[in-house]
Coordinates of C-alpha atoms in Angstrom, one line a residue:
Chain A
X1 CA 2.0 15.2 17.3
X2 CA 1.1 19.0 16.4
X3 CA -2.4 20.2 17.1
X4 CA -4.8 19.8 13.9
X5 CA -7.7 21.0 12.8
X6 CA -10.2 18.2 11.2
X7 CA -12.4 19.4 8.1
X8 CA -14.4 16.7 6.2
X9 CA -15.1 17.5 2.6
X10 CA -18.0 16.1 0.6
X11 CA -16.7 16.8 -2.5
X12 CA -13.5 17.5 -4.3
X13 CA -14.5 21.3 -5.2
X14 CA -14.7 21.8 -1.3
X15 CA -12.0 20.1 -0.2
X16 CA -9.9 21.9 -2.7
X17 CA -11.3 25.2 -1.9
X18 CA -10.9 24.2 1.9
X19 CA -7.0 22.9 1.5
X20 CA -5.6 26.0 -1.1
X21 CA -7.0 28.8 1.7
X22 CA -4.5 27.2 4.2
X23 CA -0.2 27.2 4.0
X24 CA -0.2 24.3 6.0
X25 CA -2.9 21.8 5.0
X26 CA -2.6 18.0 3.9
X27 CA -5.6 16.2 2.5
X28 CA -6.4 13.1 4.2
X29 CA -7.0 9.5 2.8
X30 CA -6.9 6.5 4.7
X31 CA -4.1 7.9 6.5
X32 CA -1.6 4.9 7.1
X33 CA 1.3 6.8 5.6
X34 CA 0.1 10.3 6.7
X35 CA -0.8 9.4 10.6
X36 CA 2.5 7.5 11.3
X37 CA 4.4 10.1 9.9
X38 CA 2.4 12.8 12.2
X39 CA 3.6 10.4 14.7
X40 CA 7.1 10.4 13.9
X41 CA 7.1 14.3 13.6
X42 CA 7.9 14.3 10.4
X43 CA 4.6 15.4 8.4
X44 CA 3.1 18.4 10.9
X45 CA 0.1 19.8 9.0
X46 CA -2.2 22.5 10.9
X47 CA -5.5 21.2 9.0
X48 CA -6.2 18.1 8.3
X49 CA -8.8 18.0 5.0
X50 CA -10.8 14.3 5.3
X51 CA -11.3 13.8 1.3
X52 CA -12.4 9.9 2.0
X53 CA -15.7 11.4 0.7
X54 CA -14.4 13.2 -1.5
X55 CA -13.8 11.6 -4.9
X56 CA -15.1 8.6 -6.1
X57 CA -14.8 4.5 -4.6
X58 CA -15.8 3.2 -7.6
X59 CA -14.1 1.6 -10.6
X60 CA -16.0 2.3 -13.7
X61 CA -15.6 1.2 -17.2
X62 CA -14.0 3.3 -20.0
X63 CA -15.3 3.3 -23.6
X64 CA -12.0 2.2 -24.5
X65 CA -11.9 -1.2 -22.6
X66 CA -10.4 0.5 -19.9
X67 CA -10.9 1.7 -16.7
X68 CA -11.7 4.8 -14.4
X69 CA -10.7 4.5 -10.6
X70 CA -12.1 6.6 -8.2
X71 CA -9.4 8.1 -5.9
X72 CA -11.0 6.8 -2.9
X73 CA -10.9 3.4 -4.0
X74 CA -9.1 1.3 -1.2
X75 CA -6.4 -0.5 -3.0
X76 CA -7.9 -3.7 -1.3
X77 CA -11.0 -3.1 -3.6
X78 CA -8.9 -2.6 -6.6
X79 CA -7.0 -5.4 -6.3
X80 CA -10.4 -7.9 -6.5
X81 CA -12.0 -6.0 -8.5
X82 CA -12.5 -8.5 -11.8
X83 CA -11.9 -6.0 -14.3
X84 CA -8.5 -5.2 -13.1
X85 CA -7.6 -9.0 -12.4
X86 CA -8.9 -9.7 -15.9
X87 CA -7.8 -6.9 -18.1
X88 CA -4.8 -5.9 -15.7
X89 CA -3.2 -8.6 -13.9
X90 CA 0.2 -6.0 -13.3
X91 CA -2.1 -3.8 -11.2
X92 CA -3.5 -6.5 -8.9
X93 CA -0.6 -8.4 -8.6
X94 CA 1.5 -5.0 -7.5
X95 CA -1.5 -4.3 -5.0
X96 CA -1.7 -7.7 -3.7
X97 CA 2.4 -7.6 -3.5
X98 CA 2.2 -4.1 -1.1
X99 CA 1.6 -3.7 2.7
X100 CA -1.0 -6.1 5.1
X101 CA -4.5 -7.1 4.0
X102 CA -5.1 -4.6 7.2
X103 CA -3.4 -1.9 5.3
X104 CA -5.0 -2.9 1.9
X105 CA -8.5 -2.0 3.1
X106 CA -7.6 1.0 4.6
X107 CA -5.2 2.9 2.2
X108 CA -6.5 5.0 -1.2
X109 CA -5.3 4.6 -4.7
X110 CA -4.5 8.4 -4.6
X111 CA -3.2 8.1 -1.3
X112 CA -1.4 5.4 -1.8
X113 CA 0.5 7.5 -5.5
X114 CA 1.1 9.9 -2.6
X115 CA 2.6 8.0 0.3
X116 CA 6.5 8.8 1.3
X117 CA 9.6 7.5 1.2
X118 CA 10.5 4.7 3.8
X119 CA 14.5 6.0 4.3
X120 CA 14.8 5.7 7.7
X121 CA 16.8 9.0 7.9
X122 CA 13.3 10.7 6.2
X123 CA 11.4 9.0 9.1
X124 CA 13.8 10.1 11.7
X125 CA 13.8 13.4 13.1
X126 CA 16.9 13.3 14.7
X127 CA 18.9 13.1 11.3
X128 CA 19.8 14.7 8.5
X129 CA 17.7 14.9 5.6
X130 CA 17.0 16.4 2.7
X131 CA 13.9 15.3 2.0
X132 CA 12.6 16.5 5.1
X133 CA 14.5 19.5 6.2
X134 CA 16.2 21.0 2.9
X135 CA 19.9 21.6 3.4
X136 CA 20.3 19.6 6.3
X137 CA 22.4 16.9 4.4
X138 CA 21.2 13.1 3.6
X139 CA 22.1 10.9 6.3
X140 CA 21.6 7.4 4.0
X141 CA 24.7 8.6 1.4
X142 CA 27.2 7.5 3.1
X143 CA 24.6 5.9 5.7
X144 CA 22.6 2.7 5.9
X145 CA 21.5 2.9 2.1
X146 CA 21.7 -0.7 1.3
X147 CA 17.9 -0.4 -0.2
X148 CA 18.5 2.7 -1.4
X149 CA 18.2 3.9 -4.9
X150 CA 20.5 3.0 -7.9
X151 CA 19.2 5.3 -10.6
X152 CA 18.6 9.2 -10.9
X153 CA 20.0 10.1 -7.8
X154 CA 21.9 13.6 -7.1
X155 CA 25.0 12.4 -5.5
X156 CA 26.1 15.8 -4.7
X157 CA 25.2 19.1 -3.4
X158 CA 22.5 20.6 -1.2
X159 CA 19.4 18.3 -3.2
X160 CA 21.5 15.4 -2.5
X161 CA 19.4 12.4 -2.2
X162 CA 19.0 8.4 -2.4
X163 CA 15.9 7.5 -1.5
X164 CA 13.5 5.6 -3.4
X165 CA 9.9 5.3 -3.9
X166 CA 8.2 2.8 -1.8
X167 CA 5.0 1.9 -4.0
X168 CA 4.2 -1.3 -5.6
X169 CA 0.9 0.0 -7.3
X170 CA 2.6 3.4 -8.6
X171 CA 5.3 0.4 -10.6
X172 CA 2.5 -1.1 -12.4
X173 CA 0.2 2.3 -13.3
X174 CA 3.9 3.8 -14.5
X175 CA 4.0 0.7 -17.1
X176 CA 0.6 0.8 -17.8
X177 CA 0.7 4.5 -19.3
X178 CA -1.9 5.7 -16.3
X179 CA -3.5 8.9 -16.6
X180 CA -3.8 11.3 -13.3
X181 CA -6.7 13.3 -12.9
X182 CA -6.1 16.1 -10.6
X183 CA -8.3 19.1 -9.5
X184 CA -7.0 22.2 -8.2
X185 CA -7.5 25.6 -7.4
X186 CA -7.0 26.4 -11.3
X187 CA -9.2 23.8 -12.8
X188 CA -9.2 20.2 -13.8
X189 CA -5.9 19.0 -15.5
X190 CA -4.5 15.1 -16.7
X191 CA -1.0 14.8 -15.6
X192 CA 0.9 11.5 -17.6
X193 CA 2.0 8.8 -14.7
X194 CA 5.7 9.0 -16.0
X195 CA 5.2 13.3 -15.2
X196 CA 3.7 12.8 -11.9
X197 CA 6.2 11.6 -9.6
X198 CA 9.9 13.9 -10.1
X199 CA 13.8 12.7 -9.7
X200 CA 15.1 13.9 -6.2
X201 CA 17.3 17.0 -9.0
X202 CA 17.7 20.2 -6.9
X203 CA 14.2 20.1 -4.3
X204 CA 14.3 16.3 -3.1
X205 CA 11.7 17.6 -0.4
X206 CA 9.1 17.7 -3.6
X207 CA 8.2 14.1 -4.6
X208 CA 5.6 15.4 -7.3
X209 CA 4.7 17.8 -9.3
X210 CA 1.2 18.4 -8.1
X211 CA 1.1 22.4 -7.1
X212 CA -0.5 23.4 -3.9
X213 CA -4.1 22.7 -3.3
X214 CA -4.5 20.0 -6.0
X215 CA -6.2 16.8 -5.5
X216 CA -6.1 13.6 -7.1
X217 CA -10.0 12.2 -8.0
X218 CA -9.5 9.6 -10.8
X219 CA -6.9 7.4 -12.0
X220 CA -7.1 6.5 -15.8
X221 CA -6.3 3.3 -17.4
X222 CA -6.3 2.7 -20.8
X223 CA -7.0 -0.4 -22.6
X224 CA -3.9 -2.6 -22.5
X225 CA -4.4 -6.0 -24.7
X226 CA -1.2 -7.3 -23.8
X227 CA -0.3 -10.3 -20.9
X228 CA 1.2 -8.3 -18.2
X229 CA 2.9 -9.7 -14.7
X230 CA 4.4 -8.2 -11.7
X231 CA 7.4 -9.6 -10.0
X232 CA 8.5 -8.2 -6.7
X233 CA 12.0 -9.1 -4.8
X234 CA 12.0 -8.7 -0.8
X235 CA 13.6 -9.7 2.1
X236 CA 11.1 -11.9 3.2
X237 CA 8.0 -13.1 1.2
X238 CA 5.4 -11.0 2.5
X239 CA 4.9 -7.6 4.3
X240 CA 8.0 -6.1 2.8
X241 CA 9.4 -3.0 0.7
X242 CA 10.7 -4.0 -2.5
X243 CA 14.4 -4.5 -3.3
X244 CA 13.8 -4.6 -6.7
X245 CA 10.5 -4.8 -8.5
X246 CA 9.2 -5.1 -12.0
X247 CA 5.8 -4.4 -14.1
X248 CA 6.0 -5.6 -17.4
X249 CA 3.6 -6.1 -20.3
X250 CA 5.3 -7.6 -23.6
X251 CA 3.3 -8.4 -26.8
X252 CA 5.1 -10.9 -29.2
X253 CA 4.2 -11.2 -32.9
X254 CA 6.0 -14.1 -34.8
X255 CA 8.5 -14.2 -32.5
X256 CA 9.4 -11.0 -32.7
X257 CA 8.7 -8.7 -29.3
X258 CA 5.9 -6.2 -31.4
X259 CA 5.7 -4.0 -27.9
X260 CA 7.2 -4.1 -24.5
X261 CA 6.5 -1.9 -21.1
X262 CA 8.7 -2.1 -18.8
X263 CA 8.8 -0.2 -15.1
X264 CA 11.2 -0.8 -12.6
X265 CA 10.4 -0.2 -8.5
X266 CA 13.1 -0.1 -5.5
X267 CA 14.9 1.5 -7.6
X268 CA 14.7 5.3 -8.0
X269 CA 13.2 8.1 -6.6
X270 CA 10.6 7.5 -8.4
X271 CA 8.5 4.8 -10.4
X272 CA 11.5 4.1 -13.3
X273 CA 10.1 3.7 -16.5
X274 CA 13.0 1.4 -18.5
X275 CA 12.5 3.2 -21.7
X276 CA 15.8 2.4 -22.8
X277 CA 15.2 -1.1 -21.9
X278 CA 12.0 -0.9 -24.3
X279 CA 13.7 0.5 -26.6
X280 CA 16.0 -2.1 -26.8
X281 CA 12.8 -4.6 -27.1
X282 CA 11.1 -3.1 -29.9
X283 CA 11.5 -5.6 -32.9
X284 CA 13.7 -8.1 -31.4
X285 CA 13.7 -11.9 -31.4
X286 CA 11.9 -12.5 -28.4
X287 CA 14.8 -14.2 -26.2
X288 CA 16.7 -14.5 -23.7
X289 CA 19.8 -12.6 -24.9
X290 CA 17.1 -9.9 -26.3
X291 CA 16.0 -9.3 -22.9
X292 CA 19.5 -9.2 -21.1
X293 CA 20.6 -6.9 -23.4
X294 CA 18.0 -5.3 -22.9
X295 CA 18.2 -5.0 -19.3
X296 CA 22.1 -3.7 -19.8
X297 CA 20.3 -1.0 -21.8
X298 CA 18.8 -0.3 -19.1
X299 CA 21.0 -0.5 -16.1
X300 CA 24.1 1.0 -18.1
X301 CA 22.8 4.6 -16.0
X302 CA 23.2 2.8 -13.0
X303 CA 25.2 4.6 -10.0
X304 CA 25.1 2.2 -7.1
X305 CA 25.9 3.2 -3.6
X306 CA 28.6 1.4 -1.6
X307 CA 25.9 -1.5 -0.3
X308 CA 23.6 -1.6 -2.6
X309 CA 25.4 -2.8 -5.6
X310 CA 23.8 -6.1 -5.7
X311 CA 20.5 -4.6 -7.2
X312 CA 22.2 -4.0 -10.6
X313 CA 22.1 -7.9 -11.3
X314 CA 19.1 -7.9 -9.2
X315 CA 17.4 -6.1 -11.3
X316 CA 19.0 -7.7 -14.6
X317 CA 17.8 -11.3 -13.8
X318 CA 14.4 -9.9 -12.8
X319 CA 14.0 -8.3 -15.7
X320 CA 15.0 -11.2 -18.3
X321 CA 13.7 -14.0 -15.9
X322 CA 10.0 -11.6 -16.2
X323 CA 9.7 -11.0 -19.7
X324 CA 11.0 -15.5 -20.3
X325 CA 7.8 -16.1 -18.0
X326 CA 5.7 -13.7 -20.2
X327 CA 6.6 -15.0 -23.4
X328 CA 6.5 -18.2 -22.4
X329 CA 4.9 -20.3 -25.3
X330 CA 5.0 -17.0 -28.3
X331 CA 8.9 -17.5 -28.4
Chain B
X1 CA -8.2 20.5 19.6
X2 CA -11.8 19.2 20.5
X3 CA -13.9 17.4 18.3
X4 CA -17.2 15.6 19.6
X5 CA -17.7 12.3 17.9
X6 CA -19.8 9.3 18.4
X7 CA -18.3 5.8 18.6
X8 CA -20.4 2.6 17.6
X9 CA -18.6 -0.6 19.1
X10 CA -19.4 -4.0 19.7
X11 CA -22.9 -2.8 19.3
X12 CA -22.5 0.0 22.0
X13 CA -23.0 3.6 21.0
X14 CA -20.5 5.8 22.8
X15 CA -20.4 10.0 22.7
X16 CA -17.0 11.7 23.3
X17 CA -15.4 14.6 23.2
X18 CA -11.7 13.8 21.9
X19 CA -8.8 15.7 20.3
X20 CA -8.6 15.6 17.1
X21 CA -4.7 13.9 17.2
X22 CA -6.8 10.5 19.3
X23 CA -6.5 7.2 16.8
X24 CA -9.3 4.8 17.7
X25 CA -7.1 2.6 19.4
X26 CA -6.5 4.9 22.0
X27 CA -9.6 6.3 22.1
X28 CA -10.7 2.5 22.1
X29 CA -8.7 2.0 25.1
X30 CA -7.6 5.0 27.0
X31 CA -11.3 6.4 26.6
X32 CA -14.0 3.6 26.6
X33 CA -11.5 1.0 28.3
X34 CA -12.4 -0.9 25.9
X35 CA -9.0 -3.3 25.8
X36 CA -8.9 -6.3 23.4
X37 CA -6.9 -4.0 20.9
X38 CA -3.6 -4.1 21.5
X39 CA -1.3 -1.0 21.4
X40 CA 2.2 -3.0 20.1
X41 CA 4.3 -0.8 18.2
X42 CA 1.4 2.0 17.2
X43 CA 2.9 2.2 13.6
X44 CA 1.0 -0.3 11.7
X45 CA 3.5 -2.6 11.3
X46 CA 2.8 -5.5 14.0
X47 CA -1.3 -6.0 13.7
X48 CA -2.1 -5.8 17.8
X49 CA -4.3 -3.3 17.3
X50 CA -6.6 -4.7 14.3
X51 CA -10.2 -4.4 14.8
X52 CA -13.1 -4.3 12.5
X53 CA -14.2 -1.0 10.7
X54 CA -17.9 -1.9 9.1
X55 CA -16.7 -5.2 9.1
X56 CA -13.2 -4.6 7.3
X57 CA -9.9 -5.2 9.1
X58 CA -7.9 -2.2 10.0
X59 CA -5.5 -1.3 12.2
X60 CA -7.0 0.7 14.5
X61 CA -3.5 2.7 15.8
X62 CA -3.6 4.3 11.9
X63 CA -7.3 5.6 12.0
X64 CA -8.0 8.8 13.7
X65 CA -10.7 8.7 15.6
X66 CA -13.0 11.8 14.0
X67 CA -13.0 9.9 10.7
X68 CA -14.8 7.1 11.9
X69 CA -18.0 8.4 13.8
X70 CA -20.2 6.7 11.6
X71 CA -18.6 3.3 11.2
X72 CA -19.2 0.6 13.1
X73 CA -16.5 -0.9 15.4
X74 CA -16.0 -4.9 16.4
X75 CA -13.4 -5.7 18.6
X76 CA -12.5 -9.9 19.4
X77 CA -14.4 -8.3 22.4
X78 CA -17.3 -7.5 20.2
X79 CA -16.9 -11.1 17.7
X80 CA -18.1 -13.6 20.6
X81 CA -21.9 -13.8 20.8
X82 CA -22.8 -13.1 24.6
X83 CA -21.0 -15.8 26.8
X84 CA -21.1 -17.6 23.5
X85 CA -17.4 -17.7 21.9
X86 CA -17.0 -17.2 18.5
X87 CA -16.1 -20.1 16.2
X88 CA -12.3 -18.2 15.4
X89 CA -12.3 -18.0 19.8
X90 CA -12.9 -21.5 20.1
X91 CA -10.1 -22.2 17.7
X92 CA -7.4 -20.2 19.1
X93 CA -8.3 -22.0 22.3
X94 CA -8.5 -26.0 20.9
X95 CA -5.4 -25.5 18.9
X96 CA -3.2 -23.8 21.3
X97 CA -2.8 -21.0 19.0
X98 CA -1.1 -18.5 21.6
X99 CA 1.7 -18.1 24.4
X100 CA 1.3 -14.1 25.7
X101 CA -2.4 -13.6 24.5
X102 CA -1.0 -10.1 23.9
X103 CA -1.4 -10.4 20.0
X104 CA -4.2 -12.9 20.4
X105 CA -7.4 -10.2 19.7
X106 CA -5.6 -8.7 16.6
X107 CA -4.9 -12.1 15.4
X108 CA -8.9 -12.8 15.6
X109 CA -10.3 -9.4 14.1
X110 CA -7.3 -10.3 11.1
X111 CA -8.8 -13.8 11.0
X112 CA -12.5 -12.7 10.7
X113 CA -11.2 -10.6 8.3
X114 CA -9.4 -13.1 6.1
X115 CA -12.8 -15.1 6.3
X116 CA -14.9 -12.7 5.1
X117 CA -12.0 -11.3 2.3
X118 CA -12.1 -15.5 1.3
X119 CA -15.9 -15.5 0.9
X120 CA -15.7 -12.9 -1.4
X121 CA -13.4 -14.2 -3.6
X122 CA -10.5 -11.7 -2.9
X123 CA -7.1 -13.4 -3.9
X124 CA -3.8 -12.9 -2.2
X125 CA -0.3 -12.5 -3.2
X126 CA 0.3 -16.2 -3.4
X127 CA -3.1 -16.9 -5.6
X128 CA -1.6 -18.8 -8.8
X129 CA -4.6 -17.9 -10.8
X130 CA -5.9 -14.8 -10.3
X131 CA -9.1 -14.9 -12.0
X132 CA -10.3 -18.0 -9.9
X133 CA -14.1 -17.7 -9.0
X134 CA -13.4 -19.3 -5.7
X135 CA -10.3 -18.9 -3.2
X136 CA -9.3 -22.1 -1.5
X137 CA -7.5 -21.1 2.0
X138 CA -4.7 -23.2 1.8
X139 CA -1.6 -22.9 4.8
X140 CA 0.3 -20.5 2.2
X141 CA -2.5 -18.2 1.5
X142 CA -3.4 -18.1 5.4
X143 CA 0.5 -17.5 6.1
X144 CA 0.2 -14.6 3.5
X145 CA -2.9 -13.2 4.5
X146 CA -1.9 -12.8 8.2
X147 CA 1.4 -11.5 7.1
X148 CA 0.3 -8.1 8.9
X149 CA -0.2 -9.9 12.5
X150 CA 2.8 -10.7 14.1
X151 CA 3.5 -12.8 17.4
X152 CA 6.5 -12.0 19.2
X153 CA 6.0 -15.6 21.2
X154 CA 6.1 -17.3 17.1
X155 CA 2.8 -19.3 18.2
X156 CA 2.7 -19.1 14.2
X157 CA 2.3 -22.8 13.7
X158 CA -0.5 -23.5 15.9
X159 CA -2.4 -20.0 14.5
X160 CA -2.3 -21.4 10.8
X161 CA -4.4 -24.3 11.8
X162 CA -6.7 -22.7 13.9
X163 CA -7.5 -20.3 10.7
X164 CA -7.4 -23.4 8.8
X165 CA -10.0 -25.4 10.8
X166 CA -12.7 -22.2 10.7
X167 CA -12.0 -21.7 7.1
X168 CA -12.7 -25.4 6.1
X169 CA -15.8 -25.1 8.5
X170 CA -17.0 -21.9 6.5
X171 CA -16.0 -23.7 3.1
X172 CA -13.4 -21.7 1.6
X173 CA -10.8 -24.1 2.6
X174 CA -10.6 -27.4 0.6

C-alpha cells in the first residue's frame, strides 16, 4: 500500500477545503471498498480525508413525507430504520440484499453510491483495464465477463468497457427518483440519482460525475405512496453480487398500471433506470403480457457478451415475475 | 507515516505509535498480540477477523487503525467475563460448533453481533415482514445473518444451533 497521510474533518466545509487543496486525495467513509482496493494497488491516494464526522448519521423527516439521509448513515442503520421499512421497503430490502451484516454496520450510504466496480480485471493490477489505467485495454471483453454488463457498454475503442455497478442500494434510490446533495469547492448543488452515476462512453476510469473535491452530505428521498419491492438474483442466497436485480414501485388504478418505476442492477455500468420499460407501463392493463412486453421494451438495447447472454431472460422474468408479486390483488 | 493513536480493547487502554496504512487487525495482532482475530483472507470477504467496534460487528482487516482511537474494541478475547465464558463460548463448546478453531473468534464477535442486531429489532434479508416489531431468530435468518463468517472446515451445522440455543436463551428466538 502507498504511504498516506490521515486528516480527520469535523465538517463537510473542512473536509472539502482539506480534499480540493490536494491532486491526489480520496475522502474516507467506512472504508470497506476504499481500504481493500488500497490493498490491491488499485486506489493509491496520498491523503486520506476521514469525513465519518463529517456529514450527518441521521435520517430525518421531510415535510413532504419523505426523508433526508445523512451521508454518514451506515447502511445497517438505514436499513432498520422504520421510516424506510415503512414508507420504503425498496430501500431496505436492497440494503438488507448487499454485503455481510459485518459490512452493513461499517459501510456509508455515500460511500456506499461511491464504491467500485467488482470486475476482477479492475481489481487486478496485473491486467488490462480501462477503468483503472486508461488505454490499457479491458481484459473482461473478451475475458471472464460472464457477470458483466449487458446494457450501455462501449464495445469498442480506447473507453472500451463492461463492467457493471456493484450496488444494491444505488438500484433502489435510482427508482426511487433520489436526490444527491453534494458540496464542493463551488458551493452546494442537487445532482438527480439517474445524473449521478455515468455510462463507461469515452472515460470509463470516471464512474460519476461529481468534480474534484465534492462531497456527498445528504441523500433525498421524496415521498413515494406506492408498494415497492426489491428482488435480487445471485449465485448463492446470501453474500453475493447481483446477477440481475430489480427495484420496482408500481401503482395500479382500476386495473390499469397508473405509474410504474422500474431500475435495473447487474446490469450496466451504472444503476439502469428501465424508462422504456415504464414507458411501456404507463396506462396498461396491469398483466402479465403488459409487463413482458414491457420488459422487451426494455431489453430490445441489449448487447450481451459471449457468456453472459443468459441475463437477457434473466432480467425479463425478473422483471414480469416482480411487478405479478406487486400487483398482486389490484389486477 | 506515523500517527499516534490510542486503542481501547477488552477494557485495556493501549498508546501506539502506528503508520497510518495499519488496519486494526494487524495492529490488533502484530502490535498488542492481541490474537483471537483472525487474519483469513484480509479482504473482508471471510469474517476471521470480526471484532466489536463500540459494540457493532466489523471486520476489523477493513478499518484502519487511526479512525478508531476513540472506539471501543471487544475481541471473543474480550466477550468472556474473567475465567468466566461467555454464554455464545459455552455454546460453541456444548454443540461442537468448530473443527480448526481458526474462524471460531470471528464466528463469536459475528454472533454477539447478530444478538444484539436481533434485540433491536433489525430484520435481515430473509425477514418476510419487514415491519415486524419483533425478529424471531429462526435457522434461516441465523444462516443469513452469519452469511459474512465463513468456515473453511463447514462446521456450519453445528454453528446454527449453537446461535440458536443463545438466541432462544436471550428471547429473540421462538
Amino acid at each position: 500500500m502507498r504511504e498516506f497521510r490521515y486528516e480527520r474533518a469535523t465538517d463537510a466545509a473542512s473536509a472539502v477545503a482539506l480534499l480540493a487543496a490536494e491532486s491526489d486525495g480520496a475522502f474516507l467513509g467506512g472504508g470497506t471498498n476504499l481500504v481493500d482496493l488500497m490493498k490491491l494497488g488499485v486506489a493509491t491516494p496520498g491523503v486520506l480525508v476521514d469525513v465519518r464526522r463529517s456529514t450527518s448519521t441521521e435520517v430525518i423527516d421531510l415535510p413532504d413525507g419523505g426523508l433526508r439521509i445523512g451521508a454518514a448513515v451506515p447502511n445497517a442503520d438505514l436499513a432498520a430504520d422504520r421510516r424506510v421499512r415503512e414508507r420504503f421497503p425498496v430501500l431496505s430490502q436492497a440494503l438488507l440484499a448487499g454485503a455481510s451484516g459485518q459490512l452493513r454496520n461499517r459501510a456509508t450510504t455515500g460511500g456506499n453510491l461511491l464504491q467500485r466496480t467488482r470486475c476482477g480485471y479492475f481489481t487486478d493490477v496485473t491486467r488490462p483495464c480501462n477503468k483503472r489505467a486508461p488505454g490499457s485495454g479491458c481484459g473482461a471483453l473478451e475475458g471472464v465477463h460472464r457477470n458483466h454488463a449487458i446494457l450501455g457498454q462501449t464495445l469498442e475503442g480506447p473507453g472500451t468497457c463492461v463492467a457493471t455497478h456493484p450496488s444494491d442500494m444505488a438500484v433502489a434510490l435510482t427508482a426511487l427518483d433520489a436526490v444527491i446533495r453534494v458540496l464542493g469547492p463551488d458551493g452546494e448543488r442537487a445532482v438527480p440519482m439517474a445524473d449521478l452515476h455515468r455510462l463507461p462512453g469515452e472515460d470509463p476510469s470516471r464512474d460519476t460525475t461529481l468534480r474534484h473535491g465534492e462531497l456527498i452530505t445528504a441523500i433525498d428521498l421524496p415521498a413515494l405512496g406506492m408498494p415497492s419491492r426489491y428482488r435480487k438474483v445471485r449465485d448463492r442466497a446470501s453474500f453475493a453480487f447481483a446477477l440481475v436485480s430489480i427495484a420496482a414501485a408500481v401503482r395500479v388504478t382500476d386495473g390499469v398500471v397508473a405509474d410504474a418505476r422500474l431500475a435495473l442492477g447487474g446490469v450496466a455500468h451504472k444503476p439502469w433506470r428501465a424508462s422504456a420499460a415504464e414507458e411501456a407501463l404507463r396506462g396498461r392493463p396491469a398483466t402479465e403480457e403488459s409487463f413482458a412486453a414491457a420488459a422487451d421494451a426494455e431489453l430490445a438495447a441489449a448487447t450481451p457478451l459471449r457468456d453472459n447472454g443468459f441475463k437477457v431472460p434473466l432480467a425479463r422474468n425478473l422483471v414480469v415475475r416482480t411487478l405479478l408479486q406487486l400487483t398482486e390483488g389490484t389486477r | 507515516m506515523d500517527t499516534e493513536i490510542t486503542l481501547r480493547v477488552d477494557g485495556g487502554t493501549h498508546p501506539l505509535t502506528v503508520d497510518t496504512r495499519t488496519t486494526l487487525l494487524d495492529a490488533l495482532r502484530e502490535r498488542l498480540r492481541i490474537t483471537s482475530p483472525k487474519k483469513g483472507c484480509d479482504h473482508g470477504q471471510c469474517g476471521a477477523c470480526t471484532v466489536l467496534l463500540d459494540g457493532r460487528r466489523v471486520n476489523s482487516c477493513l478499518v484502519l487503525a487511526v479512525t478508531v482511537d476513540d472506539a471501543e474494541v471487544t475481541t471473543s478475547d474480550g466477550l468472556a467475563e474473567g475465567d468466566r465464558e461467555h454464554p455464545l463460548h459455552r455454546a460453541f463448546l456444548d454443540n461442537d460448533a468448530f473443527q480448526c478453531g481458526y474462524c471460531t473468534p470471528g464466528q463469536v464477535c459475528s454472533a454477539a453481533g447478530v444478538l444484539a442486531e436481533a434485540r433491536a429489532g433489525w430484520p435481515s434479508t430473509v425477514t418476510d415482514d419487514l415491519t415486524a416489531a419483533d425478529v424471531d431468530l429462526t435457522d434461516d435468518e441465523i444462516r443469513d445473518r452469519m452469511s459474512g463468517n465463513l468456515c473453511r472446515c463447514a462446521a456450519y451445522a453445528h454453528i446454527v444451533p449453537a446461535v440458536a440455543a443463545v438466541a432462544e436463551a436471550e428471547g429473540v428466538r421462538r
